[in-house]
Amino acid sequence: MAHKARKRFGQNFLVDQQVINQIVSTIAPKRMDSIIEIGPGKGALTFPLIDHLDHIHVIEIDRDLISLLQKKSNKKITIHESDALVFNFDQFTKNIRIVGNLPYNISSPLLFHLLNHRNNIIDMTFMLQKEVVDRIVAAPGSKVYGRTSVIMQAFFDTELMFVVPKESFDPQPKIESAILYLKTKSEPLVQNLRPLEEIVKIAFSQRRKTLKNCLKSVLNQSQTDIDLSHRAEMLSVENFVTLMNDYEKQN
Ligand code: SAM
């Protein structure tokens, strides 16, 4: 029986062969790569990828899709029936590469879950809502530069690779998508996520106000060299790291 797309699992299947080829070229898989695909669905990316690989691991939550995949599968594909949000990516050896046309409804929590496993990850290539990708790659001064941009850019080099039109999917999503490439920095700008998250959250709590205003209960101008008369959106990721260090000294 044909599979009916489930909205709750964010199922928009890729049907455009040209886009699929473009994604595979972006990933540029090499035989021995340890690739893990999140949400293989019916295998639109899995099968083209496996042509270039010795093996692939896939993580899928929908049992019906898993049965479909198992029928088409071969021993080069290991299927993990699991929720990617709680999946332990540390079970793999180091140097994994993660890919996927992600279920949009869980993209933010999933990115944060993966952030906690970053030490094992070389890079990630994901299809996401374009507006989410725009936020992740945004530069200071941009309207969409915010918490996600600072946190992701502290740990990854980020790049929007290309935009994917709605027509490339079945069913078609309401919004535009884009391919995001994240390469884990060999020297992350910070070691710990928590204090950076804290300061960034406070700094962006009221975007229209100055940092002096937002941070008044945790840090004042005499405690940092960062000019607090600016708004948070004007600070570079490096500035935020300085701010975080000064904040940590006080708290
Ligand atoms: N890769 C396929 C394609 O490009 O056609 C399917 C992509 S579809 C946007 C997202 C896939 O992620 C679906 O197969 C869906 O069942 C799966 N999925 C949704 N939530 C998930 C979760 N929490 N963990 C693992 N897979 C999930």
Short mmCIF file of C-alpha atoms and ligand atoms in Angstrom, two decimals:
data_model
loop_
_atom_site.label_atom_id
_atom_site.label_comp_id
_atom_site.label_asym_id
_atom_site.label_seq_id
_atom_site.Cartn_x
_atom_site.Cartn_y
_atom_site.Cartn_z
CA MET A 1 0.00 0.00 0.00
CA ALA A 2 1.27 3.48 -0.83
CA HIS A 3 2.57 5.43 2.16
CA LYS A 4 0.50 8.44 3.14
CA ALA A 5 2.74 11.35 4.24
CA ARG A 6 2.44 12.06 7.96
CA LYS A 7 2.41 15.70 8.91
CA ARG A 8 3.38 15.03 12.51
CA PHE A 9 6.64 13.49 11.29
CA GLY A 10 7.34 16.44 8.98
CA GLN A 11 7.18 14.23 5.91
CA ASN A 12 7.91 16.06 2.67
CA PHE A 13 9.57 13.59 0.35
CA LEU A 14 12.14 14.70 -2.19
CA VAL A 15 11.03 13.89 -5.72
CA ASP A 16 13.31 16.11 -7.81
CA GLN A 17 16.20 14.03 -9.13
CA GLN A 18 18.26 17.10 -10.02
CA VAL A 19 18.03 18.41 -6.45
CA ILE A 20 18.85 14.96 -5.08
CA ASN A 21 21.98 14.84 -7.29
CA GLN A 22 22.94 18.33 -6.17
CA ILE A 23 22.65 17.32 -2.50
CA VAL A 24 24.75 14.20 -3.06
CA SER A 25 27.41 16.32 -4.83
CA THR A 26 27.39 18.76 -1.92
CA ILE A 27 27.91 15.90 0.54
CA ALA A 28 30.62 14.46 -1.76
CA PRO A 29 30.63 11.06 -0.02
CA LYS A 30 33.78 8.96 -0.03
CA ARG A 31 33.67 5.15 0.28
CA MET A 32 34.92 4.91 3.85
CA ASP A 33 32.96 7.88 5.26
CA SER A 34 30.83 7.17 8.33
CA ILE A 35 27.59 8.71 7.20
CA ILE A 36 24.44 8.82 9.29
CA GLU A 37 21.23 9.94 7.66
CA ILE A 38 18.40 11.32 9.76
CA GLY A 39 14.92 10.60 8.39
CA PRO A 40 15.64 8.48 5.30
CA GLY A 41 11.91 8.24 4.50
CA LYS A 42 11.56 6.16 1.35
CA GLY A 43 15.27 6.45 0.62
CA ALA A 44 15.33 9.38 -1.84
CA LEU A 45 18.80 10.34 -0.57
CA THR A 46 19.82 7.00 0.95
CA PHE A 47 20.02 5.00 -2.27
CA PRO A 48 21.93 7.58 -4.33
CA LEU A 49 24.31 8.02 -1.38
CA ILE A 50 24.93 4.31 -0.90
CA ASP A 51 26.21 4.08 -4.50
CA HIS A 52 29.23 6.04 -3.26
CA LEU A 53 29.63 4.39 0.15
CA ASP A 54 30.59 1.09 1.75
CA HIS A 55 27.94 1.56 4.42
CA ILE A 56 25.34 3.99 5.76
CA HIS A 57 23.42 4.25 9.03
CA VAL A 58 19.91 5.67 8.89
CA ILE A 59 17.63 6.78 11.75
CA GLU A 60 13.90 6.70 11.10
CA ILE A 61 10.95 7.06 13.48
CA ASP A 62 8.06 5.97 11.24
CA ARG A 63 7.57 2.18 11.37
CA ASP A 64 5.70 2.05 8.07
CA LEU A 65 8.59 3.75 6.31
CA ILE A 66 11.02 1.40 8.04
CA SER A 67 9.13 -1.62 6.61
CA LEU A 68 9.21 -0.01 3.17
CA LEU A 69 12.94 0.65 3.51
CA GLN A 70 13.64 -2.88 4.77
CA LYS A 71 12.06 -4.31 1.64
CA LYS A 72 14.34 -2.25 -0.61
CA SER A 73 17.33 -2.39 1.71
CA ASN A 74 20.58 -4.31 1.51
CA LYS A 75 23.36 -5.08 3.96
CA LYS A 76 25.10 -1.79 3.25
CA ILE A 77 22.28 -0.02 5.11
CA THR A 78 21.81 -0.25 8.89
CA ILE A 79 18.38 0.97 9.93
CA HIS A 80 17.94 2.38 13.44
CA GLU A 81 14.29 2.57 14.45
CA SER A 82 14.54 5.56 16.73
CA ASP A 83 13.68 9.14 17.48
CA ALA A 84 16.67 11.20 16.32
CA LEU A 85 15.98 13.66 19.16
CA VAL A 86 17.06 11.10 21.76
CA PHE A 87 19.42 9.06 19.61
CA ASN A 88 22.88 8.63 21.10
CA PHE A 89 25.24 9.77 18.35
CA ASP A 90 28.21 9.02 20.61
CA GLN A 91 27.70 5.31 19.95
CA PHE A 92 29.57 5.73 16.68
CA THR A 93 33.28 6.09 16.34
CA LYS A 94 34.54 9.61 15.91
CA ASN A 95 34.47 11.47 12.60
CA ILE A 96 30.87 10.93 11.65
CA ARG A 97 29.14 12.91 8.94
CA ILE A 98 25.43 13.56 9.40
CA VAL A 99 23.03 14.30 6.57
CA GLY A 100 19.32 14.55 6.05
CA ASN A 101 16.25 16.21 4.69
CA LEU A 102 15.12 17.03 8.20
CA PRO A 103 11.59 16.98 9.57
CA TYR A 104 11.06 20.74 9.89
CA ASN A 105 8.92 20.52 13.01
CA ILE A 106 11.87 19.31 15.09
CA SER A 107 14.77 21.04 13.34
CA SER A 108 15.75 23.40 16.20
CA PRO A 109 15.73 20.84 19.06
CA LEU A 110 17.50 18.40 16.75
CA LEU A 111 20.29 20.87 15.96
CA PHE A 112 20.75 21.50 19.69
CA HIS A 113 20.80 17.76 20.38
CA LEU A 114 23.50 17.35 17.72
CA LEU A 115 25.43 20.25 19.20
CA ASN A 116 25.88 18.12 22.31
CA HIS A 117 27.50 15.40 20.19
CA ARG A 118 29.67 17.80 18.17
CA ASN A 119 32.96 16.24 19.26
CA ASN A 120 32.14 13.16 17.18
CA ILE A 121 30.93 15.04 14.13
CA ILE A 122 33.02 16.21 11.17
CA ASP A 123 30.24 17.92 9.30
CA MET A 124 26.50 18.02 8.65
CA THR A 125 24.54 18.66 5.48
CA PHE A 126 20.87 19.34 6.03
CA MET A 127 17.77 20.42 4.20
CA LEU A 128 15.90 22.86 6.40
CA GLN A 129 13.38 25.64 6.10
CA LYS A 130 15.18 28.49 4.35
CA GLU A 131 14.28 30.92 7.13
CA VAL A 132 16.00 28.65 9.68
CA VAL A 133 19.10 28.42 7.48
CA ASP A 134 19.08 32.21 7.05
CA ARG A 135 19.10 32.59 10.84
CA ILE A 136 21.93 30.11 11.32
CA VAL A 137 24.25 31.72 8.76
CA ALA A 138 23.28 35.37 9.50
CA ALA A 139 25.98 38.00 10.04
CA PRO A 140 25.90 40.69 12.74
CA GLY A 141 23.69 43.61 11.82
CA SER A 142 21.25 41.41 9.93
CA LYS A 143 17.61 41.41 11.06
CA VAL A 144 17.70 37.64 11.51
CA TYR A 145 21.02 37.49 13.40
CA GLY A 146 20.20 36.13 16.85
CA ARG A 147 20.65 33.37 19.41
CA THR A 148 20.80 30.54 16.89
CA SER A 149 23.36 32.36 14.71
CA VAL A 150 25.73 33.04 17.61
CA ILE A 151 25.50 29.59 19.14
CA MET A 152 25.82 27.62 15.91
CA GLN A 153 28.64 29.84 14.58
CA ALA A 154 30.61 29.42 17.81
CA PHE A 155 30.94 25.71 17.04
CA PHE A 156 30.51 25.38 13.27
CA ASP A 157 31.49 27.09 10.05
CA THR A 158 28.10 27.62 8.44
CA GLU A 159 27.07 28.03 4.81
CA LEU A 160 23.82 28.18 2.89
CA MET A 161 24.64 26.01 -0.14
CA PHE A 162 21.53 26.45 -2.29
CA VAL A 163 17.81 27.10 -2.16
CA VAL A 164 15.35 24.29 -2.94
CA PRO A 165 11.94 25.19 -4.37
CA LYS A 166 8.71 23.76 -2.93
CA GLU A 167 8.04 21.89 -6.16
CA SER A 168 10.92 19.53 -5.37
CA PHE A 169 8.83 17.79 -2.69
CA ASP A 170 5.75 15.64 -2.39
CA PRO A 171 3.70 16.80 -0.59
CA GLN A 172 4.89 20.36 -1.16
CA PRO A 173 5.75 22.34 1.98
CA LYS A 174 4.29 25.84 2.35
CA ILE A 175 7.70 27.47 2.60
CA GLU A 176 11.01 27.50 0.76
CA SER A 177 13.84 25.18 1.80
CA ALA A 178 17.61 25.39 1.63
CA ILE A 179 20.65 23.19 2.04
CA LEU A 180 22.79 24.08 5.02
CA TYR A 181 26.39 22.93 5.45
CA LEU A 182 27.85 22.89 8.96
CA LYS A 183 31.51 22.06 9.44
CA THR A 184 32.63 21.49 13.04
CA LYS A 185 35.34 24.01 13.93
CA SER A 186 38.60 22.32 14.87
CA GLU A 187 39.00 25.06 17.50
CA PRO A 188 35.53 26.01 18.75
CA LEU A 189 35.26 29.59 20.00
CA VAL A 190 34.09 28.28 23.38
CA GLN A 191 34.42 24.97 25.18
CA ASN A 192 31.09 24.94 27.01
CA LEU A 193 27.72 25.60 25.53
CA ARG A 194 25.84 26.52 28.73
CA PRO A 195 27.34 29.92 29.66
CA LEU A 196 27.24 31.06 26.02
CA GLU A 197 23.57 30.07 25.83
CA GLU A 198 22.86 32.00 29.01
CA ILE A 199 24.47 35.27 27.98
CA VAL A 200 23.11 35.13 24.44
CA LYS A 201 19.60 34.51 25.75
CA ILE A 202 19.77 37.50 28.08
CA ALA A 203 21.42 39.75 25.47
CA PHE A 204 18.72 39.04 22.86
CA SER A 205 15.84 39.04 25.35
CA GLN A 206 14.77 42.48 24.12
CA ARG A 207 16.21 43.02 20.67
CA ARG A 208 15.32 46.72 20.51
CA LYS A 209 17.05 47.58 23.76
CA THR A 210 20.75 48.20 24.29
CA LEU A 211 22.95 45.55 25.87
CA LYS A 212 23.29 47.81 28.89
CA ASN A 213 19.56 47.50 29.44
CA CYS A 214 19.27 43.78 28.75
CA LEU A 215 22.27 42.84 30.87
CA LYS A 216 21.73 45.24 33.75
CA SER A 217 21.08 42.55 36.35
CA VAL A 218 24.15 40.47 35.37
CA LEU A 219 26.89 42.75 33.99
CA ASN A 220 27.65 46.48 33.87
CA GLN A 221 29.96 48.55 31.66
CA SER A 222 32.78 48.64 34.21
CA GLN A 223 32.97 44.84 34.07
CA THR A 224 33.54 44.47 30.32
CA ASP A 225 35.36 46.06 27.38
CA ILE A 226 32.42 45.35 25.07
CA ASP A 227 30.52 48.56 24.39
CA LEU A 228 27.14 47.98 26.04
CA SER A 229 25.53 50.95 24.32
CA HIS A 230 25.07 48.70 21.25
CA ARG A 231 22.21 46.30 20.63
CA ALA A 232 22.97 42.58 20.77
CA GLU A 233 22.55 42.22 17.01
CA MET A 234 25.66 44.38 16.41
CA LEU A 235 28.03 42.08 18.31
CA SER A 236 30.18 39.52 16.48
CA VAL A 237 30.33 35.94 17.73
CA GLU A 238 33.84 36.73 19.08
CA ASN A 239 32.39 39.73 20.99
CA PHE A 240 29.84 37.40 22.55
CA VAL A 241 32.63 35.09 23.68
CA THR A 242 34.34 38.05 25.40
CA LEU A 243 31.03 39.03 26.96
CA MET A 244 30.50 35.45 28.14
CA ASN A 245 33.95 35.36 29.77
CA ASP A 246 33.28 38.66 31.56
CA TYR A 247 29.84 37.39 32.62
CA GLU A 248 31.35 34.17 33.97
CA LYS A 249 33.84 36.16 36.07
CA GLN A 250 30.91 37.89 37.78
CA ASN A 251 28.58 34.92 38.24
N1 SAM B 1 14.79 11.70 3.34
C1 SAM B 1 13.46 11.58 2.82
C2 SAM B 1 13.33 12.41 1.56
O1 SAM B 1 14.16 13.32 1.40
O2 SAM B 1 12.43 12.17 0.79
C3 SAM B 1 12.40 11.98 3.85
C4 SAM B 1 12.51 13.39 4.39
S1 SAM B 1 11.13 13.91 5.36
C5 SAM B 1 11.28 15.67 5.23
C6 SAM B 1 11.65 13.67 7.06
C7 SAM B 1 11.84 12.24 7.50
O3 SAM B 1 12.22 12.22 8.88
C8 SAM B 1 10.60 11.35 7.41
O4 SAM B 1 10.95 10.11 6.87
C9 SAM B 1 10.11 11.23 8.86
O5 SAM B 1 9.38 10.05 9.11
C10 SAM B 1 11.44 11.24 9.59
N2 SAM B 1 11.34 11.68 10.99
C11 SAM B 1 10.47 12.57 11.52
N3 SAM B 1 10.70 12.76 12.82
C12 SAM B 1 11.77 11.99 13.13
C13 SAM B 1 12.49 11.75 14.33
N4 SAM B 1 12.17 12.36 15.47
N5 SAM B 1 13.53 10.88 14.30
C14 SAM B 1 13.87 10.25 13.13
N6 SAM B 1 13.21 10.43 11.96
C15 SAM B 1 12.18 11.30 11.96
#
